[in-house]
């Protein structure tokens, strides 16, 4: 079965950086895209970034643009989210998600466009 396991979350001071990892297993073929989302309790899941697996093409959500960088290591089946300039508003549970088949509309940004999810990793930005 397909599994996504996030790691790298934790406590960081405002202005700091953190890199999240998402390791994928159980998929018999390359995914179409892998994305990162975040969610604060009581709020909807928010799109951060996505990467097309085969070409490395990326797309970012508004809050992530110019601060976050998504990348992947094809050999290790791992996707990374490098986060810089973190502020308390970035505190959330961060999830990685995978879309297995091609998306007609291009790189997917809606949570419903992804069919596999990790369990999430907590990121807390606080002094």
XYZ file of N, CA and C in Angstrom:
381
model
N 0.843 -1.176 0.000
C 0.000 0.000 0.000
C 0.891 1.242 0.000
N 0.344 2.314 -0.531
C 1.101 3.558 -0.641
C 1.159 4.224 0.730
N 2.350 4.644 1.096
C 2.523 5.354 2.361
C 3.380 6.586 2.141
N 2.989 7.663 2.803
C 3.767 8.892 2.803
C 4.090 9.190 4.268
N 5.361 9.399 4.557
C 5.776 9.655 5.931
C 6.538 10.971 5.978
N 5.977 11.934 6.697
C 6.622 13.231 6.863
C 7.545 13.205 8.068
N 8.565 14.024 7.998
C 9.470 14.208 9.127
C 10.096 15.588 9.020
N 10.737 15.997 10.110
C 11.456 17.266 10.093
C 10.757 18.411 10.793
N 9.543 18.183 11.249
C 8.844 19.243 11.973
C 9.457 19.470 13.340
N 9.016 20.543 13.981
C 9.531 20.845 15.311
C 9.301 22.290 15.675
N 10.021 22.719 16.685
C 9.927 24.087 17.191
C 11.058 24.916 16.603
N 10.732 26.074 16.072
C 11.739 26.960 15.509
C 11.402 28.391 15.905
N 12.423 29.202 16.055
C 12.209 30.602 16.433
C 11.790 31.424 15.229
N 11.080 32.499 15.457
C 10.712 33.391 14.347
C 11.943 33.820 13.557
N 11.823 33.809 12.254
C 12.941 34.130 11.381
C 13.786 32.925 11.020
N 13.527 31.804 11.655
C 14.324 30.604 11.434
C 13.901 29.816 10.215
N 14.579 28.692 10.021
C 14.346 27.832 8.873
C 14.126 26.400 9.324
N 13.460 25.655 8.485
C 13.195 24.246 8.765
C 13.007 23.545 7.432
N 13.455 22.294 7.362
C 13.239 21.502 6.155
C 12.440 20.258 6.496
N 11.308 20.103 5.830
C 10.466 18.926 5.991
C 10.785 17.914 4.902
N 10.632 16.637 5.255
C 10.830 15.558 4.287
C 9.570 14.709 4.200
N 9.339 14.163 3.034
C 8.205 13.265 2.811
C 8.733 12.065 2.024
N 8.760 10.920 2.657
C 9.272 9.717 2.012
C 8.100 8.852 1.562
N 8.158 8.444 0.307
C 7.059 7.716 -0.326
C 7.458 6.256 -0.489
N 6.530 5.362 -0.168
C 6.777 3.928 -0.370
C 5.509 3.259 -0.864
N 5.676 2.076 -1.470
C 4.536 1.274 -1.879
C 3.925 1.631 -3.212
N 4.511 2.609 -3.923
C 3.950 2.998 -5.219
C 4.740 2.278 -6.307
N 4.039 1.592 -7.182
C 4.701 0.772 -8.197
C 5.169 1.578 -9.398
N 4.778 2.861 -9.463
C 5.156 3.711 -10.589
C 5.404 5.123 -10.056
N 5.944 5.966 -10.888
C 6.204 7.338 -10.449
C 4.903 8.107 -10.308
N 4.773 8.923 -9.269
C 3.554 9.726 -9.124
C 3.528 10.856 -10.138
N 2.381 11.456 -10.308
C 2.284 12.642 -11.160
C 2.821 13.864 -10.426
N 2.382 14.056 -9.199
C 2.799 15.223 -8.424
C 2.768 14.908 -6.935
N 3.605 15.604 -6.216
C 3.593 15.532 -4.749
C 3.522 16.951 -4.219
N 2.631 17.171 -3.294
C 2.433 18.513 -2.782
C 2.543 18.584 -1.270
N 2.648 19.815 -0.791
C 2.634 20.087 0.650
C 1.465 21.013 0.951
N 0.800 20.708 2.053
C -0.293 21.528 2.557
C -0.061 21.763 4.043
N -0.789 22.716 4.577
C -0.751 22.906 6.017
C -2.163 23.158 6.522
N -2.332 22.873 7.805
C -3.653 23.057 8.393
C -3.534 23.455 9.847
N -4.307 24.469 10.183
C -4.450 24.913 11.564
C -5.803 24.417 12.046
N -5.892 23.934 13.275
C -7.191 23.440 13.767
C -8.299 24.458 13.565
N -9.411 23.974 13.020
C -10.541 24.843 12.792
C -10.504 25.574 11.456
N -9.451 25.354 10.692
C -9.327 26.006 9.386
C -9.168 24.958 8.294
N -9.402 25.380 7.061
C -9.251 24.470 5.927
C -7.776 24.207 5.643
N -7.555 23.078 4.999
C -6.199 22.742 4.593
C -5.757 23.723 3.496
N -4.534 24.235 3.637
C -4.045 25.305 2.770
C -2.878 24.804 1.921
N -2.950 25.098 0.634
C -1.919 24.662 -0.296
C -0.628 25.447 -0.112
N 0.502 24.735 -0.036
C 1.807 25.393 0.086
C 2.607 25.300 -1.214
N 2.798 24.078 -1.696
C 3.652 23.900 -2.875
C 3.407 22.518 -3.460
N 3.742 22.386 -4.735
C 3.655 21.085 -5.380
C 4.754 20.946 -6.411
N 5.123 19.722 -6.705
C 6.170 19.465 -7.679
C 5.743 18.310 -8.579
N 5.925 18.501 -9.860
C 5.647 17.418 -10.801
C 6.841 16.472 -10.786
N 6.553 15.230 -10.526
C 7.623 14.299 -10.249
C 8.576 14.124 -11.419
N 8.044 13.960 -12.595
C 8.898 13.597 -13.721
C 9.748 14.762 -14.221
N 9.240 15.986 -14.160
C 9.975 17.128 -14.712
C 10.538 18.064 -13.652
N 10.058 17.944 -12.422
C 10.536 18.850 -11.390
C 9.899 20.227 -11.427
N 8.877 20.372 -12.242
C 8.171 21.656 -12.312
C 7.484 21.927 -10.978
N 7.536 23.178 -10.532
C 6.985 23.513 -9.220
C 5.950 24.627 -9.316
N 5.136 24.686 -8.291
C 4.155 25.770 -8.162
C 3.932 25.998 -6.679
N 3.780 27.299 -6.294
C 3.677 27.651 -4.892
C 2.391 28.392 -4.580
N 1.932 28.175 -3.353
C 0.830 28.971 -2.857
C 1.334 30.348 -2.469
N 0.392 31.256 -2.282
C 0.741 32.658 -2.059
C 1.660 32.842 -0.856
N 1.350 32.164 0.258
C 2.127 32.409 1.472
C 3.502 31.775 1.388
N 3.649 30.795 0.507
C 4.906 30.059 0.404
C 5.868 30.653 -0.617
N 5.328 31.414 -1.551
C 6.153 31.948 -2.626
C 7.274 32.821 -2.071
N 8.486 32.587 -2.554
C 9.679 33.354 -2.160
C 10.208 33.001 -0.779
N 9.531 32.140 -0.026
C 10.041 31.719 1.285
C 10.278 30.220 1.355
N 9.449 29.451 0.656
C 9.535 27.991 0.696
C 10.058 27.474 -0.641
N 10.766 26.353 -0.579
C 11.251 25.703 -1.794
C 10.940 24.214 -1.723
N 10.263 23.718 -2.741
C 9.969 22.288 -2.824
C 10.945 21.639 -3.792
N 11.401 20.455 -3.441
C 12.313 19.710 -4.308
C 12.094 18.231 -4.086
N 12.680 17.411 -4.955
C 12.531 15.959 -4.767
C 13.827 15.259 -5.109
N 14.010 14.120 -4.454
C 15.113 13.214 -4.732
C 14.488 11.947 -5.301
N 14.597 11.791 -6.601
C 13.927 10.685 -7.279
C 14.454 9.338 -6.800
N 15.752 9.261 -6.586
C 16.363 7.982 -6.175
C 15.894 7.552 -4.789
N 15.607 8.542 -3.918
C 15.203 8.227 -2.550
C 13.697 8.323 -2.350
N 12.965 8.599 -3.436
C 11.501 8.730 -3.341
C 11.093 9.692 -2.227
N 11.782 10.813 -2.173
C 11.560 11.774 -1.093
C 11.352 13.170 -1.663
N 10.416 13.879 -1.068
C 10.147 15.268 -1.418
C 10.458 16.131 -0.203
N 11.059 17.285 -0.447
C 11.467 18.180 0.630
C 10.712 19.499 0.527
N 10.540 20.121 1.674
C 10.005 21.473 1.707
C 10.933 22.288 2.602
N 11.745 23.130 1.962
C 12.629 24.017 2.707
C 11.871 25.291 3.017
N 11.821 25.639 4.292
C 11.051 26.794 4.733
C 11.998 27.787 5.392
N 11.958 29.016 4.955
C 12.787 30.066 5.525
C 11.912 31.241 5.953
N 12.497 32.128 6.756
C 11.753 33.296 7.194
C 10.468 32.949 7.907
N 10.522 31.929 8.720
C 9.296 31.450 9.381
C 8.798 32.462 10.408
N 7.489 32.567 10.503
C 6.870 33.440 11.494
C 5.767 32.669 12.212
N 5.271 33.180 13.326
C 4.269 32.429 14.102
C 3.043 32.011 13.293
N 2.705 32.773 12.255
C 1.556 32.431 11.419
C 1.797 31.163 10.589
N 3.030 30.711 10.539
C 3.341 29.467 9.824
C 3.133 28.234 10.702
N 2.792 28.453 11.965
C 2.538 27.331 12.867
C 1.325 26.544 12.387
N 1.528 25.241 12.165
C 0.462 24.391 11.625
C 0.963 22.956 11.568
N 0.061 22.051 11.238
C 0.458 20.704 10.862
C 0.678 20.709 9.352
N 1.822 20.220 8.940
C 2.170 20.188 7.524
C 2.027 18.763 7.004
N 1.304 18.655 5.894
C 1.032 17.353 5.291
C 1.629 17.281 3.893
N 2.158 16.129 3.550
C 2.469 15.922 2.143
C 1.396 15.033 1.529
N 1.205 15.192 0.238
C 0.148 14.486 -0.466
C 0.627 14.113 -1.863
N 0.058 13.055 -2.382
C 0.502 12.538 -3.676
C -0.694 12.366 -4.609
N -0.491 12.791 -5.832
C -1.475 12.499 -6.863
C -0.841 11.492 -7.807
N -1.482 10.378 -7.995
C -0.859 9.302 -8.757
C -1.015 9.464 -10.261
N -2.126 10.024 -10.720
C -2.366 10.104 -12.153
C -2.298 11.547 -12.629
N -2.166 11.725 -13.907
C -2.038 13.067 -14.485
C -3.281 13.894 -14.186
N -3.064 15.167 -13.910
C -4.168 16.076 -13.624
C -4.455 16.907 -14.877
N -5.673 16.844 -15.399
C -5.977 17.566 -16.642
C -5.723 19.066 -16.560
N -5.870 19.631 -15.373
C -5.710 21.073 -15.238
C -4.296 21.510 -14.910
N -3.338 20.612 -14.988
C -1.965 20.955 -14.658
C -1.645 20.613 -13.220
N -0.643 21.250 -12.662
C -0.250 20.939 -11.296
C -1.413 21.204 -10.344
N -1.749 20.212 -9.539
C -2.929 20.347 -8.680
C -2.644 21.152 -7.421
N -3.616 21.993 -7.051
C -3.471 22.797 -5.839
C -4.573 22.511 -4.825
N -5.650 21.862 -5.246
C -6.751 21.575 -4.332
C -6.502 20.273 -3.601
N -6.793 20.220 -2.308
C -6.607 18.973 -1.565
C -7.336 17.787 -2.200
N -8.503 18.016 -2.758
C -9.275 16.920 -3.334
C -8.613 16.330 -4.573
N -7.624 17.011 -5.115
C -6.914 16.498 -6.300
C -5.843 15.475 -5.953
N -5.598 15.292 -4.684
C -4.580 14.344 -4.231
C -5.245 13.102 -3.655
N -4.696 11.936 -3.929
C -5.361 10.724 -3.477
C -4.618 9.972 -2.372
N -3.424 10.408 -1.994
C -2.749 9.804 -0.852
C -2.174 10.916 0.025
N -2.237 10.682 1.342
C -1.804 11.696 2.307
C -0.940 11.072 3.385
N -0.006 11.862 3.888
C 0.750 11.465 5.053
C -0.001 11.822 6.318
N 0.607 11.513 7.437
C -0.054 11.726 8.731
C 0.182 13.137 9.265
N 1.105 13.855 8.668
C 1.366 15.228 9.078
C 2.511 15.348 10.066
N 3.118 16.516 10.074
C 4.181 16.818 11.038
C 3.964 18.238 11.553
N 4.091 18.396 12.844
C 3.800 19.686 13.486
C 4.982 20.637 13.322
N 4.681 21.843 12.905
C 5.669 22.927 12.863
C 5.164 24.034 13.778
N 5.993 24.409 14.734
C 5.635 25.468 15.671
C 6.700 26.545 15.610
N 6.265 27.768 15.329
C 7.178 28.899 15.264
C 6.884 29.798 16.451
N 7.840 29.847 17.362
C 7.626 30.593 18.597
C 8.962 30.916 19.242
N 8.985 32.052 19.942
C 10.191 32.413 20.686
C 10.096 31.914 22.121
